[in-house]
Amino acid sequence: MLSDLPRDIDKVANLPLRPPARPEPEGVGRRRYRTIWISDVHLGTRGCNAEMLIDFLDRTDSETMYLVGDIIDGWRLKKKFYWPAEHNDIVWRVLKRAKRGTRIIYIPGNHDEMFRQFTGLNFGGIEIRRAAFHDTADGRRLMVLHGDEFDAVMLSQRWLAFVGDWAYHAVMRLNVVVNTVRKALGKPYWSLSKAAKHKVKNAVEFIGQYEEVVARAAGERGVDGVVCGHIHTAEFRHFKHEGRSVEYWNDGDWVEGCNALVEHFDGRMEILHWADIVADRERGVAEKFAADGEAPREREAA
């Protein structure tokens, strides 16, 4: 079957899936959720925070997991092959979840768009979808998609998206250096690019406009909300569409923010900031989950 794949994804399709260099630890308690959403892992790049994601996968479990795009970075792998043992361990853990009975739905994004041609197929227990609809335990219906469909740069100026990708990964390489030094000094993880993004006015305006456009599309489809990724900014907001409230959820990324979106068994949803949870654990502070009664922060929008 692999010989029939298009030439531009040969490197991705033939990735060697070896036994994990780091097996799942035994005796580690797992926090169970009804649903987990993660996106923008960017396996195949040095910016992927594989250590943090492995820790997350080893300490959580769910009935359903959505992989909301850009899990593998085909853009970078086509230019230069990079696949360390930690990236193999992540794929192994996801496949093992599927084998244990977790329903896994993979919605390819723009960086792993080569897998969109397999929409509707099932590989190793992983369902590939172009988009999906999710019904929460408390009856809300959510549209799930990567979100590059609503990125004006991706739609109208694709060449600029590739230039931006190059610049972004340059910052990611610097981010690795910064955090290597911080770790040696005993300091917690800190995202250089995330801090810069929130300081730049144009980036803030783009994020706000993107959130509004995606939420409007969900409202036009008559659903209660949307879950997406793509812009590497974990967020929860309420928007109004024709008198109805529409929820916007972005599950963040595993390059800068190390975030996941989870649904509890009663339908409550929460954005996990895993770097903060790891820092609390290392300081001996109890892990902070939505079960402690804290509601996620939100911003109202007209």
Short mmCIF file of C-alpha atoms in Angstrom, two decimals:
data_model
loop_
_atom_site.label_atom_id
_atom_site.label_comp_id
_atom_site.label_asym_id
_atom_site.label_seq_id
_atom_site.Cartn_x
_atom_site.Cartn_y
_atom_site.Cartn_z
CA MET A 1 0.00 0.00 0.00
CA LEU A 2 2.81 2.42 0.85
CA SER A 3 4.15 2.18 -2.70
CA ASP A 4 0.89 3.68 -3.97
CA LEU A 5 1.21 6.86 -1.89
CA PRO A 6 2.12 10.15 -3.58
CA ARG A 7 5.85 10.79 -3.76
CA ASP A 8 5.74 13.87 -1.52
CA ILE A 9 4.70 11.85 1.54
CA ASP A 10 7.03 8.88 1.15
CA LYS A 11 9.15 10.08 4.06
CA VAL A 12 6.12 10.37 6.29
CA ALA A 13 4.48 7.13 5.21
CA ASN A 14 7.66 5.09 5.72
CA LEU A 15 8.46 6.34 9.21
CA PRO A 16 9.80 3.38 11.19
CA LEU A 17 7.49 2.57 14.10
CA ARG A 18 9.90 0.94 16.54
CA PRO A 19 9.13 -0.26 20.06
CA PRO A 20 9.11 2.73 22.42
CA ALA A 21 12.45 3.92 23.76
CA ARG A 22 10.53 4.94 26.88
CA PRO A 23 7.70 2.50 27.73
CA GLU A 24 4.61 3.75 29.54
CA PRO A 25 5.39 3.92 33.27
CA GLU A 26 3.62 1.50 35.59
CA GLY A 27 1.79 2.59 38.71
CA VAL A 28 1.20 6.16 37.55
CA GLY A 29 -2.33 7.41 38.23
CA ARG A 30 -4.24 8.61 35.20
CA ARG A 31 -6.84 11.36 35.24
CA ARG A 32 -9.76 10.07 33.15
CA TYR A 33 -11.85 12.28 30.88
CA ARG A 34 -14.75 11.65 28.57
CA THR A 35 -12.97 13.39 25.68
CA ILE A 36 -9.52 14.85 24.95
CA TRP A 37 -8.62 17.19 22.09
CA ILE A 38 -5.01 17.94 21.11
CA SER A 39 -3.56 19.54 18.00
CA ASP A 40 -0.47 21.17 16.51
CA VAL A 41 2.05 18.68 17.85
CA HIS A 42 4.35 19.11 14.82
CA LEU A 43 6.12 15.77 15.06
CA GLY A 44 9.18 15.84 12.83
CA THR A 45 10.36 19.24 14.03
CA ARG A 46 12.75 20.29 16.78
CA GLY A 47 10.10 22.64 18.16
CA CYS A 48 7.79 19.78 19.18
CA ASN A 49 7.71 19.57 22.97
CA ALA A 50 7.73 15.78 22.95
CA GLU A 51 8.80 15.38 26.58
CA MET A 52 5.81 17.36 27.80
CA LEU A 53 3.36 15.52 25.53
CA ILE A 54 4.66 12.10 26.60
CA ASP A 55 4.10 13.14 30.22
CA PHE A 56 0.54 14.20 29.34
CA LEU A 57 -0.23 10.95 27.53
CA ASP A 58 1.16 8.91 30.43
CA ARG A 59 -1.05 10.67 32.99
CA THR A 60 -4.40 11.02 31.21
CA ASP A 61 -6.92 8.77 29.50
CA SER A 62 -10.28 9.19 27.78
CA GLU A 63 -13.09 7.41 25.99
CA THR A 64 -12.51 9.53 22.87
CA MET A 65 -9.49 11.46 21.63
CA TYR A 66 -9.50 13.96 18.77
CA LEU A 67 -6.23 14.72 16.97
CA VAL A 68 -7.15 18.11 15.54
CA GLY A 69 -4.51 18.55 12.86
CA ASP A 70 -0.81 19.29 12.38
CA ILE A 71 0.13 16.20 14.35
CA ILE A 72 2.95 15.43 11.90
CA ASP A 73 4.69 18.31 10.15
CA GLY A 74 4.92 17.16 6.55
CA TRP A 75 6.17 20.56 5.41
CA ARG A 76 9.35 20.23 7.45
CA LEU A 77 9.87 16.50 6.86
CA LYS A 78 9.89 17.09 3.11
CA LYS A 79 12.76 19.56 3.56
CA LYS A 80 14.80 17.70 6.19
CA PHE A 81 14.11 14.37 7.86
CA TYR A 82 14.03 14.58 11.65
CA TRP A 83 12.43 11.84 13.75
CA PRO A 84 13.92 11.25 17.22
CA ALA A 85 12.92 8.40 19.52
CA GLU A 86 10.57 10.65 21.51
CA HIS A 87 8.44 11.32 18.43
CA ASN A 88 8.19 7.59 17.77
CA ASP A 89 7.14 7.13 21.42
CA ILE A 90 4.24 9.57 20.95
CA VAL A 91 2.92 7.70 17.90
CA TRP A 92 3.29 4.41 19.79
CA ARG A 93 1.28 5.77 22.73
CA VAL A 94 -1.53 6.99 20.50
CA LEU A 95 -1.76 3.65 18.71
CA LYS A 96 -1.76 1.83 22.05
CA ARG A 97 -4.70 3.95 23.19
CA ALA A 98 -6.62 2.88 20.12
CA LYS A 99 -5.76 -0.75 20.86
CA ARG A 100 -7.05 -0.34 24.44
CA GLY A 101 -10.42 0.83 23.08
CA THR A 102 -10.14 4.62 22.96
CA ARG A 103 -11.91 6.01 19.93
CA ILE A 104 -9.36 8.16 18.10
CA ILE A 105 -10.43 10.60 15.38
CA TYR A 106 -7.69 12.25 13.32
CA ILE A 107 -8.56 15.46 11.46
CA PRO A 108 -5.47 16.42 9.38
CA GLY A 109 -4.46 20.08 9.24
CA ASN A 110 -2.46 22.08 6.71
CA HIS A 111 0.94 20.74 7.80
CA ASP A 112 -0.25 17.12 7.53
CA GLU A 113 -2.67 17.75 4.67
CA MET A 114 -1.21 14.79 2.76
CA PHE A 115 -3.41 12.55 4.93
CA ARG A 116 -6.63 14.32 3.92
CA GLN A 117 -6.85 12.09 0.85
CA PHE A 118 -7.52 9.16 3.21
CA THR A 119 -10.62 10.77 4.72
CA GLY A 120 -13.14 8.11 5.69
CA LEU A 121 -10.56 5.37 6.17
CA ASN A 122 -9.38 3.70 9.37
CA PHE A 123 -5.71 2.95 10.02
CA GLY A 124 -4.78 0.96 13.12
CA GLY A 125 -7.96 2.02 14.88
CA ILE A 126 -7.52 5.69 13.98
CA GLU A 127 -10.41 7.21 12.01
CA ILE A 128 -9.41 9.90 9.52
CA ARG A 129 -12.01 12.65 9.03
CA ARG A 130 -12.04 16.02 7.27
CA ALA A 131 -14.14 17.39 10.15
CA ALA A 132 -16.36 15.93 12.85
CA PHE A 133 -19.28 16.71 15.14
CA HIS A 134 -19.09 15.92 18.82
CA ASP A 135 -22.00 15.62 21.26
CA THR A 136 -21.06 16.48 24.83
CA ALA A 137 -22.42 14.63 27.84
CA ASP A 138 -24.74 17.58 28.64
CA GLY A 139 -26.21 17.73 25.12
CA ARG A 140 -24.22 20.41 23.29
CA ARG A 141 -23.18 19.77 19.70
CA LEU A 142 -19.69 20.93 18.71
CA MET A 143 -18.09 21.17 15.29
CA VAL A 144 -14.47 19.94 15.30
CA LEU A 145 -11.97 20.94 12.60
CA HIS A 146 -8.36 22.07 12.35
CA GLY A 147 -9.19 25.64 11.32
CA ASP A 148 -6.80 26.43 8.47
CA GLU A 149 -9.92 26.64 6.29
CA PHE A 150 -10.55 30.05 7.88
CA ASP A 151 -7.00 31.39 7.68
CA ALA A 152 -6.93 34.16 5.05
CA VAL A 153 -3.18 33.75 4.52
CA MET A 154 -3.56 30.03 3.85
CA LEU A 155 -6.42 30.64 1.44
CA SER A 156 -5.16 33.60 -0.57
CA GLN A 157 -1.37 33.79 -0.16
CA ARG A 158 -0.05 30.27 0.36
CA TRP A 159 3.54 31.32 -0.41
CA LEU A 160 3.41 33.74 2.51
CA ALA A 161 2.29 30.92 4.77
CA PHE A 162 5.46 29.00 3.88
CA VAL A 163 7.63 32.05 4.59
CA GLY A 164 5.90 32.50 7.91
CA ASP A 165 6.44 28.81 8.66
CA TRP A 166 10.18 29.21 8.09
CA ALA A 167 10.35 32.23 10.42
CA TYR A 168 8.23 30.48 13.02
CA HIS A 169 10.51 27.44 13.13
CA ALA A 170 13.53 29.72 13.46
CA VAL A 171 11.95 31.13 16.62
CA MET A 172 11.16 27.58 17.76
CA ARG A 173 14.82 26.61 17.50
CA LEU A 174 15.69 29.60 19.66
CA ASN A 175 12.95 28.59 22.06
CA VAL A 176 14.62 25.17 22.49
CA VAL A 177 17.92 26.84 23.39
CA VAL A 178 16.25 29.21 25.86
CA ASN A 179 14.44 26.40 27.65
CA THR A 180 17.53 24.18 27.76
CA VAL A 181 19.25 26.96 29.68
CA ARG A 182 16.20 27.53 31.90
CA LYS A 183 16.02 23.82 32.72
CA ALA A 184 19.72 23.81 33.67
CA LEU A 185 18.99 26.72 36.01
CA GLY A 186 16.05 24.89 37.57
CA LYS A 187 13.46 27.17 36.02
CA PRO A 188 10.13 25.97 34.53
CA TYR A 189 9.24 25.86 30.84
CA TRP A 190 8.58 29.24 29.20
CA SER A 191 7.49 29.93 25.62
CA LEU A 192 9.46 32.66 23.87
CA SER A 193 7.21 32.73 20.82
CA LYS A 194 4.02 32.75 22.89
CA ALA A 195 5.26 35.78 24.83
CA ALA A 196 6.24 37.57 21.62
CA LYS A 197 2.91 36.77 19.97
CA HIS A 198 0.94 38.42 22.77
CA LYS A 199 3.13 41.53 22.58
CA VAL A 200 2.62 42.14 18.86
CA LYS A 201 -0.53 44.11 18.07
CA ASN A 202 -1.05 42.62 14.61
CA ALA A 203 -0.83 39.07 15.96
CA VAL A 204 -3.39 39.87 18.65
CA GLU A 205 -5.75 41.38 16.06
CA PHE A 206 -5.35 38.38 13.75
CA ILE A 207 -6.16 35.94 16.55
CA GLY A 208 -9.26 37.90 17.51
CA GLN A 209 -10.52 38.05 13.93
CA TYR A 210 -9.81 34.37 13.38
CA GLU A 211 -11.77 33.37 16.50
CA GLU A 212 -14.74 35.46 15.39
CA VAL A 213 -14.79 34.02 11.85
CA VAL A 214 -14.59 30.42 13.08
CA ALA A 215 -17.33 30.96 15.67
CA ARG A 216 -19.57 32.60 13.04
CA ALA A 217 -19.11 29.55 10.77
CA ALA A 218 -20.18 27.29 13.64
CA GLY A 219 -23.23 29.48 14.28
CA GLU A 220 -24.23 29.31 10.61
CA ARG A 221 -24.17 25.53 10.82
CA GLY A 222 -26.54 25.56 13.77
CA VAL A 223 -24.21 23.95 16.29
CA ASP A 224 -23.54 25.10 19.84
CA GLY A 225 -19.84 25.61 19.43
CA VAL A 226 -16.59 24.78 17.67
CA VAL A 227 -13.29 23.17 18.63
CA CYS A 228 -10.24 23.96 16.51
CA GLY A 229 -6.48 24.44 16.61
CA HIS A 230 -4.16 25.92 13.96
CA ILE A 231 -3.19 29.26 15.55
CA HIS A 232 -1.37 27.83 18.60
CA THR A 233 -3.44 29.88 21.03
CA ALA A 234 -5.55 27.98 23.58
CA GLU A 235 -8.73 29.94 24.27
CA PHE A 236 -12.38 29.81 25.29
CA ARG A 237 -14.77 32.55 24.23
CA HIS A 238 -18.51 33.15 23.81
CA PHE A 239 -19.80 34.78 20.63
CA LYS A 240 -23.30 35.80 19.63
CA HIS A 241 -24.76 34.68 16.30
CA GLU A 242 -28.32 35.64 15.41
CA GLY A 243 -29.25 35.82 19.06
CA ARG A 244 -27.66 32.49 19.95
CA SER A 245 -24.55 31.93 22.04
CA VAL A 246 -21.76 30.07 20.24
CA GLU A 247 -18.80 28.63 22.10
CA TYR A 248 -15.31 28.93 20.63
CA TRP A 249 -12.70 26.50 21.94
CA ASN A 250 -9.11 26.31 20.74
CA ASP A 251 -7.11 23.39 22.12
CA GLY A 252 -3.75 25.14 21.73
CA ASP A 253 -0.59 23.29 20.74
CA TRP A 254 2.37 21.19 21.89
CA VAL A 255 5.08 23.52 20.61
CA GLU A 256 4.51 26.73 22.57
CA GLY A 257 1.71 26.41 25.08
CA CYS A 258 1.54 22.63 25.72
CA ASN A 259 -2.25 22.67 26.03
CA ALA A 260 -5.08 20.18 25.74
CA LEU A 261 -8.84 20.60 25.81
CA VAL A 262 -10.76 18.05 27.86
CA GLU A 263 -14.39 17.20 28.51
CA HIS A 264 -15.33 15.84 31.93
CA PHE A 265 -17.96 13.13 32.26
CA ASP A 266 -20.65 15.68 33.15
CA GLY A 267 -19.98 17.69 29.98
CA ARG A 268 -17.86 20.42 31.57
CA MET A 269 -14.92 21.45 29.42
CA GLU A 270 -11.53 22.74 30.47
CA ILE A 271 -8.28 23.87 28.86
CA LEU A 272 -5.29 22.21 30.53
CA HIS A 273 -2.01 24.11 30.58
CA TRP A 274 0.26 21.12 31.04
CA ALA A 275 3.48 23.05 31.64
CA ASP A 276 1.83 24.69 34.66
CA ILE A 277 0.60 21.30 35.92
CA VAL A 278 4.10 19.84 35.60
CA ALA A 279 5.59 22.86 37.41
CA ASP A 280 3.06 22.46 40.25
CA ARG A 281 3.83 18.76 40.50
CA GLU A 282 7.56 19.41 40.67
CA ARG A 283 6.96 21.93 43.46
CA GLY A 284 4.84 19.41 45.31
CA VAL A 285 1.62 21.33 44.73
CA ALA A 286 -1.57 19.36 44.08
CA GLU A 287 -2.55 19.22 40.41
CA LYS A 288 -5.20 21.75 39.47
CA PHE A 289 -8.06 20.38 37.43
CA ALA A 290 -11.55 21.66 36.80
CA ALA A 291 -12.83 19.19 39.40
CA ASP A 292 -11.73 21.64 42.09
CA GLY A 293 -14.61 23.90 41.07
CA GLU A 294 -12.64 26.51 39.12
CA ALA A 295 -14.36 27.61 35.92
CA PRO A 296 -12.29 28.29 32.79
CA ARG A 297 -11.57 31.90 32.03
CA GLU A 298 -13.56 33.37 29.20
CA ARG A 299 -13.93 36.61 27.29
CA GLU A 300 -17.27 37.85 26.08
CA ALA A 301 -17.58 39.02 22.50
CA ALA A 302 -20.45 40.60 20.69
#
